[in-house]
Amino acid sequence: MDFGIVLQTDPPASTVVELMRRAESKGFRYGWTFDSSVLWQEPFVIYSQILEHTTDLVVGPMVTNPGTRTWEVTASTFATLNDMFGNRTVCGIGRGDSAMRVAGRKPNTLATLGEATRVIRELAEGREAEVDGRTLRIPWVRDGRLPVWMAAYGPKALALAGREADGFILQLADPYLTEWMVKAVRDAATAAGRDPSSVTVCVAAPAYLTDDASPAALAHAREQCRWFGGMVGNHVADLVARYGEHSAAVPEALTAYIKERDGYDYAHHGRAGNPDTAFVPDEIVDRFCLIGTAEQHIDKLRRLKALGVDQFALYAMHDAREQVIDGYGASVVPALQR
């Protein structure tokens, strides 16, 4: 299993770069960031510094979207970084949540997402693609490679990921839901004539290590990670609006917990102590995240690996970023790579 670290690009950018360097030194192979231009600093500028100050780390957004930049600009940006640093980027992409809604726009349609996935990859790898009715090619790209991994929850998005994406990003670490969604992606890949094992599976969720499993330690860890249930709840609310509360198309294990949800303020997006996540119960934090001792993390990750998960990308938006990076490097990463 590979490991990634997910950070927000809060200033100063030098801290983001230093944490990425630290993660690489502890065995992490991927460095991800949020991509929401109003809420945080521009990630692609920071990627150039991360790539300059690391050796092999692969970087990319978790996730970008088709709406905040034109597709040829996104492709050219990735291609430029790859040309400078040797194909060390990956494009995580989705419909768009905070980046679109903070700017007063709706998330992109799945049709737009699918088309953007194809166009960005084609252009970034030096091939022709059609943009707004015009055939384009970036002429200076040589030997470019850009895997495009798609974030998804709902049945149509999962099917799209299986048909089109090089990888599937699932932003929660619940084994039951992971099994259900990985199967949906692989079934769609098979139906499209693809090798289902060719779709990389990345599970992304907060991870918080505790010295013991005492109630006090676990309570603190849960409060540091509860924001994640609120963030996932934005996407779940979209699914409930589309499919209904008790639809067979979406497991209730994913949707039931948002009944008490009452709006969301993006000013606190992705941050510990988010006041809009009080509706998230402890059970959801435990299911969606990894909290507890290193042994408990290792046990859950082994279960996820057995379900076909190729990478665990840990969100480090809490008060123990360095500790979780170092703790994973000391025990968790070696255990899952043996």
CSV table of N, CA and C in Angstrom, one decimal, residues 84-204:
chain,number,residue,atom,x,y,z
A,84,MET,N,9.4,20.0,-16.0
A,84,MET,CA,10.5,20.5,-15.1
A,84,MET,C,11.0,19.5,-14.1
A,85,PHE,N,10.1,18.6,-13.7
A,85,PHE,CA,10.5,17.7,-12.6
A,85,PHE,C,10.3,16.2,-12.9
A,86,GLY,N,9.9,15.9,-14.1
A,86,GLY,CA,10.0,14.5,-14.5
A,86,GLY,C,8.7,13.7,-14.2
A,87,ASN,N,7.5,14.1,-14.7
A,87,ASN,CA,6.3,13.4,-14.5
A,87,ASN,C,6.0,12.9,-13.1
A,88,ARG,N,6.0,13.9,-12.2
A,88,ARG,CA,5.7,13.6,-10.8
A,88,ARG,C,4.5,14.3,-10.3
A,89,THR,N,3.4,14.3,-11.2
A,89,THR,CA,2.2,14.9,-10.8
A,89,THR,C,1.0,13.9,-11.1
A,90,VAL,N,-0.1,14.1,-10.4
A,90,VAL,CA,-1.3,13.3,-10.6
A,90,VAL,C,-2.4,14.3,-10.5
A,91,CYS,N,-3.4,14.2,-11.3
A,91,CYS,CA,-4.6,15.1,-11.3
A,91,CYS,C,-5.8,14.4,-10.6
A,92,GLY,N,-6.0,14.8,-9.4
A,92,GLY,CA,-7.3,14.4,-8.7
A,92,GLY,C,-8.3,15.4,-9.1
A,93,ILE,N,-9.5,14.9,-9.5
A,93,ILE,CA,-10.5,15.8,-10.1
A,93,ILE,C,-11.9,15.4,-9.6
A,94,GLY,N,-12.8,16.3,-9.4
A,94,GLY,CA,-14.2,16.0,-9.1
A,94,GLY,C,-15.1,17.1,-9.6
A,95,ARG,N,-16.4,17.1,-9.2
A,95,ARG,CA,-17.3,18.0,-9.7
A,95,ARG,C,-17.1,19.4,-9.1
A,96,GLY,N,-16.5,19.5,-7.9
A,96,GLY,CA,-16.2,20.8,-7.3
A,96,GLY,C,-17.2,21.1,-6.2
A,97,ASP,N,-16.6,21.3,-5.0
A,97,ASP,CA,-17.4,21.7,-3.8
A,97,ASP,C,-17.1,23.1,-3.4
A,98,SER,N,-16.2,23.3,-2.5
A,98,SER,CA,-15.9,24.6,-2.0
A,98,SER,C,-15.4,25.6,-3.1
A,99,ALA,N,-14.5,25.1,-4.0
A,99,ALA,CA,-14.0,26.0,-5.0
A,99,ALA,C,-15.1,26.6,-5.8
A,100,MET,N,-16.2,25.9,-6.1
A,100,MET,CA,-17.3,26.4,-6.9
A,100,MET,C,-18.3,27.1,-6.1
A,101,ARG,N,-18.7,26.6,-4.9
A,101,ARG,CA,-19.7,27.1,-4.2
A,101,ARG,C,-19.3,28.5,-3.5
A,102,VAL,N,-18.1,28.6,-3.0
A,102,VAL,CA,-17.6,29.8,-2.4
A,102,VAL,C,-17.7,31.0,-3.5
A,103,ALA,N,-17.5,30.6,-4.7
A,103,ALA,CA,-17.5,31.6,-5.8
A,103,ALA,C,-19.0,31.8,-6.3
A,104,GLY,N,-19.9,31.2,-5.7
A,104,GLY,CA,-21.3,31.3,-6.2
A,104,GLY,C,-21.7,30.5,-7.4
A,105,ARG,N,-20.9,29.5,-7.7
A,105,ARG,CA,-21.3,28.6,-8.8
A,105,ARG,C,-21.7,27.2,-8.3
A,106,LYS,N,-22.4,26.5,-9.2
A,106,LYS,CA,-22.8,25.2,-8.8
A,106,LYS,C,-21.7,24.2,-9.2
A,107,PRO,N,-21.6,23.1,-8.5
A,107,PRO,CA,-20.7,22.0,-9.0
A,107,PRO,C,-21.0,21.6,-10.4
A,108,ASN,N,-19.9,21.2,-11.1
A,108,ASN,CA,-20.1,20.8,-12.5
A,108,ASN,C,-20.9,19.5,-12.7
A,109,THR,N,-21.5,19.4,-13.8
A,109,THR,CA,-22.2,18.1,-14.1
A,109,THR,C,-21.2,17.0,-14.3
A,110,LEU,N,-21.7,15.8,-14.2
A,110,LEU,CA,-20.9,14.6,-14.5
A,110,LEU,C,-20.5,14.5,-16.0
A,111,ALA,N,-21.3,15.0,-16.9
A,111,ALA,CA,-20.9,15.0,-18.3
A,111,ALA,C,-19.7,15.9,-18.5
A,112,THR,N,-19.7,17.1,-17.9
A,112,THR,CA,-18.6,18.0,-18.0
A,112,THR,C,-17.4,17.4,-17.3
A,113,LEU,N,-17.6,16.8,-16.2
A,113,LEU,CA,-16.4,16.1,-15.5
A,113,LEU,C,-15.8,15.0,-16.4
A,114,GLY,N,-16.6,14.2,-17.0
A,114,GLY,CA,-16.1,13.1,-17.8
A,114,GLY,C,-15.3,13.7,-19.0
A,115,GLU,N,-15.9,14.7,-19.7
A,115,GLU,CA,-15.2,15.3,-20.8
A,115,GLU,C,-13.9,16.0,-20.4
A,116,ALA,N,-13.9,16.7,-19.3
A,116,ALA,CA,-12.7,17.4,-18.8
A,116,ALA,C,-11.6,16.4,-18.5
A,117,THR,N,-12.0,15.3,-17.9
A,117,THR,CA,-11.0,14.2,-17.6
A,117,THR,C,-10.3,13.8,-18.8
A,118,ARG,N,-11.0,13.5,-19.9
A,118,ARG,CA,-10.4,13.1,-21.1
A,118,ARG,C,-9.5,14.2,-21.7
A,119,VAL,N,-10.0,15.4,-21.8
A,119,VAL,CA,-9.3,16.5,-22.4
A,119,VAL,C,-8.0,16.8,-21.7
A,120,ILE,N,-8.1,17.0,-20.4
A,120,ILE,CA,-6.9,17.4,-19.6
A,120,ILE,C,-5.8,16.3,-19.8
A,121,ARG,N,-6.2,15.1,-19.7
A,121,ARG,CA,-5.2,14.0,-19.8
A,121,ARG,C,-4.6,14.0,-21.2
A,122,GLU,N,-5.4,14.1,-22.3
A,122,GLU,CA,-4.9,14.1,-23.6
A,122,GLU,C,-3.9,15.3,-23.9
A,123,LEU,N,-4.3,16.5,-23.5
A,123,LEU,CA,-3.5,17.7,-23.7
A,123,LEU,C,-2.2,17.6,-22.9
A,124,ALA,N,-2.3,17.2,-21.6
A,124,ALA,CA,-1.1,17.1,-20.8
A,124,ALA,C,-0.1,16.1,-21.2
A,125,GLU,N,-0.6,15.1,-22.0
A,125,GLU,CA,0.3,14.0,-22.5
A,125,GLU,C,0.7,14.3,-24.0
A,126,GLY,N,0.4,15.5,-24.5
A,126,GLY,CA,0.8,15.9,-25.8
A,126,GLY,C,0.0,15.5,-27.0
A,127,ARG,N,-1.3,15.0,-26.7
A,127,ARG,CA,-2.1,14.6,-27.8
A,127,ARG,C,-3.2,15.7,-28.1
A,128,GLU,N,-3.8,15.6,-29.2
A,128,GLU,CA,-4.9,16.5,-29.6
A,128,GLU,C,-6.2,16.3,-28.8
A,129,ALA,N,-6.9,17.3,-28.5
A,129,ALA,CA,-8.2,17.2,-27.9
A,129,ALA,C,-9.0,18.4,-28.3
A,130,GLU,N,-10.3,18.3,-28.2
A,130,GLU,CA,-11.2,19.3,-28.6
A,130,GLU,C,-11.7,20.1,-27.4
A,131,VAL,N,-11.5,21.5,-27.5
A,131,VAL,CA,-11.9,22.4,-26.4
A,131,VAL,C,-12.8,23.4,-27.0
A,132,ASP,N,-14.0,23.5,-26.6
A,132,ASP,CA,-15.0,24.5,-27.1
A,132,ASP,C,-15.0,24.5,-28.6
A,133,GLY,N,-15.0,23.3,-29.2
A,133,GLY,CA,-15.2,23.2,-30.6
A,133,GLY,C,-13.9,23.4,-31.5
A,134,ARG,N,-12.8,23.6,-30.8
A,134,ARG,CA,-11.5,23.8,-31.5
A,134,ARG,C,-10.6,22.7,-31.1
A,135,THR,N,-9.9,22.1,-32.1
A,135,THR,CA,-8.9,21.1,-31.8
A,135,THR,C,-7.6,21.7,-31.4
A,136,LEU,N,-7.1,21.3,-30.2
A,136,LEU,CA,-5.9,21.9,-29.6
A,136,LEU,C,-4.8,20.8,-29.4
A,137,ARG,N,-3.6,21.2,-29.4
A,137,ARG,CA,-2.5,20.3,-28.9
A,137,ARG,C,-1.4,21.2,-28.4
A,138,ILE,N,-0.8,20.8,-27.2
A,138,ILE,CA,0.3,21.6,-26.7
A,138,ILE,C,1.6,21.1,-27.3
A,139,PRO,N,2.2,21.9,-28.2
A,139,PRO,CA,3.2,21.3,-29.0
A,139,PRO,C,4.5,21.0,-28.3
A,140,TRP,N,4.8,21.6,-27.2
A,140,TRP,CA,6.1,21.4,-26.5
A,140,TRP,C,6.1,20.2,-25.6
A,141,VAL,N,5.0,19.5,-25.4
A,141,VAL,CA,5.0,18.4,-24.5
A,141,VAL,C,5.7,17.2,-25.1
A,142,ARG,N,6.7,16.6,-24.4
A,142,ARG,CA,7.4,15.5,-24.8
A,142,ARG,C,7.4,14.4,-23.7
A,143,ASP,N,6.9,13.2,-24.0
A,143,ASP,CA,6.9,12.1,-23.1
A,143,ASP,C,6.1,12.5,-21.8
A,144,GLY,N,5.1,13.3,-21.9
A,144,GLY,CA,4.3,13.7,-20.7
A,144,GLY,C,3.4,12.5,-20.3
A,145,ARG,N,3.2,12.5,-19.0
A,145,ARG,CA,2.3,11.5,-18.4
A,145,ARG,C,1.5,12.1,-17.3
A,146,LEU,N,0.2,12.0,-17.3
A,146,LEU,CA,-0.7,12.6,-16.3
A,146,LEU,C,-1.8,11.6,-16.0
A,147,PRO,N,-1.7,10.8,-14.9
A,147,PRO,CA,-2.8,10.0,-14.4
A,147,PRO,C,-3.9,11.0,-13.9
A,148,VAL,N,-5.1,10.7,-14.2
A,148,VAL,CA,-6.3,11.5,-13.7
A,148,VAL,C,-7.1,10.6,-12.8
A,149,TRP,N,-7.2,10.9,-11.6
A,149,TRP,CA,-8.0,10.1,-10.6
A,149,TRP,C,-9.2,10.9,-10.2
A,150,MET,N,-10.4,10.2,-10.2
A,150,MET,CA,-11.7,10.9,-10.0
A,150,MET,C,-12.2,10.6,-8.7
A,151,ALA,N,-12.7,11.7,-8.0
A,151,ALA,CA,-13.4,11.5,-6.7
A,151,ALA,C,-14.8,11.3,-7.0
A,152,ALA,N,-15.4,10.4,-6.2
A,152,ALA,CA,-16.8,10.0,-6.5
A,152,ALA,C,-17.4,9.4,-5.2
A,153,TYR,N,-18.8,9.5,-5.1
A,153,TYR,CA,-19.6,8.8,-4.1
A,153,TYR,C,-20.8,8.2,-4.7
A,154,GLY,N,-21.6,8.9,-5.5
A,154,GLY,CA,-22.8,8.4,-6.0
A,154,GLY,C,-22.7,7.4,-7.1
A,155,PRO,N,-23.8,6.7,-7.5
A,155,PRO,CA,-23.7,5.6,-8.4
A,155,PRO,C,-23.3,6.0,-9.8
A,156,LYS,N,-23.7,7.2,-10.3
A,156,LYS,CA,-23.4,7.7,-11.6
A,156,LYS,C,-21.9,8.1,-11.7
A,157,ALA,N,-21.5,8.8,-10.6
A,157,ALA,CA,-20.1,9.2,-10.5
A,157,ALA,C,-19.2,8.0,-10.4
A,158,LEU,N,-19.5,7.0,-9.7
A,158,LEU,CA,-18.7,5.8,-9.5
A,158,LEU,C,-18.6,5.1,-10.9
A,159,ALA,N,-19.7,5.0,-11.6
A,159,ALA,CA,-19.7,4.4,-12.9
A,159,ALA,C,-18.8,5.2,-13.9
A,160,LEU,N,-18.8,6.5,-13.8
A,160,LEU,CA,-18.0,7.4,-14.6
A,160,LEU,C,-16.5,7.2,-14.3
A,161,ALA,N,-16.2,7.1,-13.0
A,161,ALA,CA,-14.8,6.8,-12.6
A,161,ALA,C,-14.3,5.5,-13.2
A,162,GLY,N,-15.2,4.5,-13.2
A,162,GLY,CA,-14.8,3.2,-13.7
A,162,GLY,C,-14.6,3.2,-15.2
A,163,ARG,N,-15.3,4.0,-15.9
A,163,ARG,CA,-15.2,4.1,-17.4
A,163,ARG,C,-14.0,4.9,-17.8
A,164,GLU,N,-13.7,6.0,-17.1
A,164,GLU,CA,-12.9,7.0,-17.6
A,164,GLU,C,-11.6,7.3,-16.9
A,165,ALA,N,-11.6,7.1,-15.6
A,165,ALA,CA,-10.4,7.5,-14.7
A,165,ALA,C,-9.3,6.5,-14.6
A,166,ASP,N,-8.1,7.0,-14.4
A,166,ASP,CA,-7.0,6.1,-14.1
A,166,ASP,C,-7.0,5.7,-12.6
A,167,GLY,N,-7.7,6.5,-11.8
A,167,GLY,CA,-7.8,6.1,-10.4
A,167,GLY,C,-9.1,6.6,-9.8
A,168,PHE,N,-9.5,6.1,-8.7
A,168,PHE,CA,-10.7,6.4,-8.0
A,168,PHE,C,-10.3,6.9,-6.6
A,169,ILE,N,-10.8,8.1,-6.2
A,169,ILE,CA,-10.5,8.7,-4.9
A,169,ILE,C,-11.8,8.6,-4.1
A,170,LEU,N,-11.8,7.9,-3.0
A,170,LEU,CA,-12.9,7.8,-2.1
A,170,LEU,C,-12.5,8.5,-0.8
A,171,GLN,N,-13.3,9.5,-0.5
A,171,GLN,CA,-12.9,10.4,0.7
A,171,GLN,C,-13.7,9.9,1.9
A,172,LEU,N,-13.4,8.7,2.4
A,172,LEU,CA,-13.8,8.2,3.6
A,172,LEU,C,-13.2,6.8,3.8
A,173,ALA,N,-13.0,6.3,5.0
A,173,ALA,CA,-12.3,5.1,5.2
A,173,ALA,C,-13.2,4.0,5.9
A,174,ASP,N,-14.4,4.0,5.6
A,174,ASP,CA,-15.3,3.0,6.2
A,174,ASP,C,-15.2,1.7,5.3
A,175,PRO,N,-14.9,0.6,5.9
A,175,PRO,CA,-14.7,-0.6,5.1
A,175,PRO,C,-15.9,-1.1,4.3
A,176,TYR,N,-17.1,-1.0,5.0
A,176,TYR,CA,-18.3,-1.4,4.3
A,176,TYR,C,-18.5,-0.6,3.0
A,177,LEU,N,-18.5,0.7,3.2
A,177,LEU,CA,-18.7,1.6,2.0
A,177,LEU,C,-17.6,1.5,1.0
A,178,THR,N,-16.4,1.3,1.5
A,178,THR,CA,-15.3,1.1,0.5
A,178,THR,C,-15.5,-0.1,-0.3
A,179,GLU,N,-15.9,-1.2,0.3
A,179,GLU,CA,-16.2,-2.4,-0.5
A,179,GLU,C,-17.3,-2.2,-1.5
A,180,TRP,N,-18.4,-1.5,-1.1
A,180,TRP,CA,-19.5,-1.2,-2.0
A,180,TRP,C,-19.1,-0.4,-3.2
A,181,MET,N,-18.3,0.7,-2.9
A,181,MET,CA,-18.0,1.6,-4.0
A,181,MET,C,-16.9,1.1,-4.9
A,182,VAL,N,-15.9,0.4,-4.3
A,182,VAL,CA,-14.9,-0.2,-5.2
A,182,VAL,C,-15.5,-1.2,-6.1
A,183,LYS,N,-16.4,-2.0,-5.7
A,183,LYS,CA,-17.1,-2.9,-6.5
A,183,LYS,C,-17.8,-2.2,-7.7
A,184,ALA,N,-18.5,-1.1,-7.3
A,184,ALA,CA,-19.2,-0.3,-8.4
A,184,ALA,C,-18.3,0.2,-9.4
A,185,VAL,N,-17.1,0.7,-9.0
A,185,VAL,CA,-16.1,1.3,-10.0
A,185,VAL,C,-15.6,0.1,-10.8
A,186,ARG,N,-15.3,-1.0,-10.2
A,186,ARG,CA,-14.7,-2.1,-11.0
A,186,ARG,C,-15.7,-2.7,-11.9
A,187,ASP,N,-16.9,-2.8,-11.5
A,187,ASP,CA,-18.0,-3.3,-12.4
A,187,ASP,C,-18.1,-2.4,-13.6
A,188,ALA,N,-18.1,-1.1,-13.4
A,188,ALA,CA,-18.2,-0.2,-14.5
A,188,ALA,C,-17.0,-0.3,-15.4
A,189,ALA,N,-15.8,-0.5,-14.9
A,189,ALA,CA,-14.6,-0.6,-15.7
A,189,ALA,C,-14.7,-1.9,-16.6
A,190,THR,N,-15.2,-3.0,-16.0
A,190,THR,CA,-15.3,-4.2,-16.7
A,190,THR,C,-16.4,-4.0,-17.8
A,191,ALA,N,-17.5,-3.4,-17.5
A,191,ALA,CA,-18.5,-3.2,-18.5
A,191,ALA,C,-18.0,-2.3,-19.7
A,192,ALA,N,-17.0,-1.5,-19.4
A,192,ALA,CA,-16.5,-0.6,-20.5
A,192,ALA,C,-15.3,-1.3,-21.2
A,193,GLY,N,-15.1,-2.5,-20.9
A,193,GLY,CA,-14.0,-3.2,-21.6
A,193,GLY,C,-12.6,-2.9,-21.0
A,194,ARG,N,-12.5,-2.4,-19.8
A,194,ARG,CA,-11.3,-2.1,-19.2
A,194,ARG,C,-10.9,-3.2,-18.2
A,195,ASP,N,-9.6,-3.3,-17.9
A,195,ASP,CA,-9.1,-4.1,-16.8
A,195,ASP,C,-9.5,-3.4,-15.5
A,196,PRO,N,-10.4,-4.0,-14.7
A,196,PRO,CA,-10.7,-3.3,-13.5
A,196,PRO,C,-9.6,-3.0,-12.5
A,197,SER,N,-8.6,-3.9,-12.6
A,197,SER,CA,-7.4,-3.8,-11.7
A,197,SER,C,-6.5,-2.6,-12.1
A,198,SER,N,-6.8,-2.1,-13.3
A,198,SER,CA,-6.0,-0.9,-13.8
A,198,SER,C,-6.4,0.4,-13.2
A,199,VAL,N,-7.5,0.4,-12.5
A,199,VAL,CA,-8.0,1.6,-11.8
A,199,VAL,C,-7.4,1.7,-10.4
A,200,THR,N,-6.5,2.6,-10.1
A,200,THR,CA,-5.9,2.7,-8.8
A,200,THR,C,-7.0,3.2,-7.8
A,201,VAL,N,-7.0,2.6,-6.6
A,201,VAL,CA,-8.0,3.0,-5.6
A,201,VAL,C,-7.3,3.7,-4.5
A,202,CYS,N,-7.7,4.9,-4.2
A,202,CYS,CA,-7.1,5.7,-3.2
A,202,CYS,C,-8.2,6.1,-2.2
A,203,VAL,N,-8.0,5.7,-0.9
A,203,VAL,CA,-8.9,6.1,0.2
A,203,VAL,C,-8.3,7.2,0.9
A,204,ALA,N,-9.0,8.3,1.1
A,204,ALA,CA,-8.5,9.5,1.8
A,204,ALA,C,-9.4,9.8,3.0
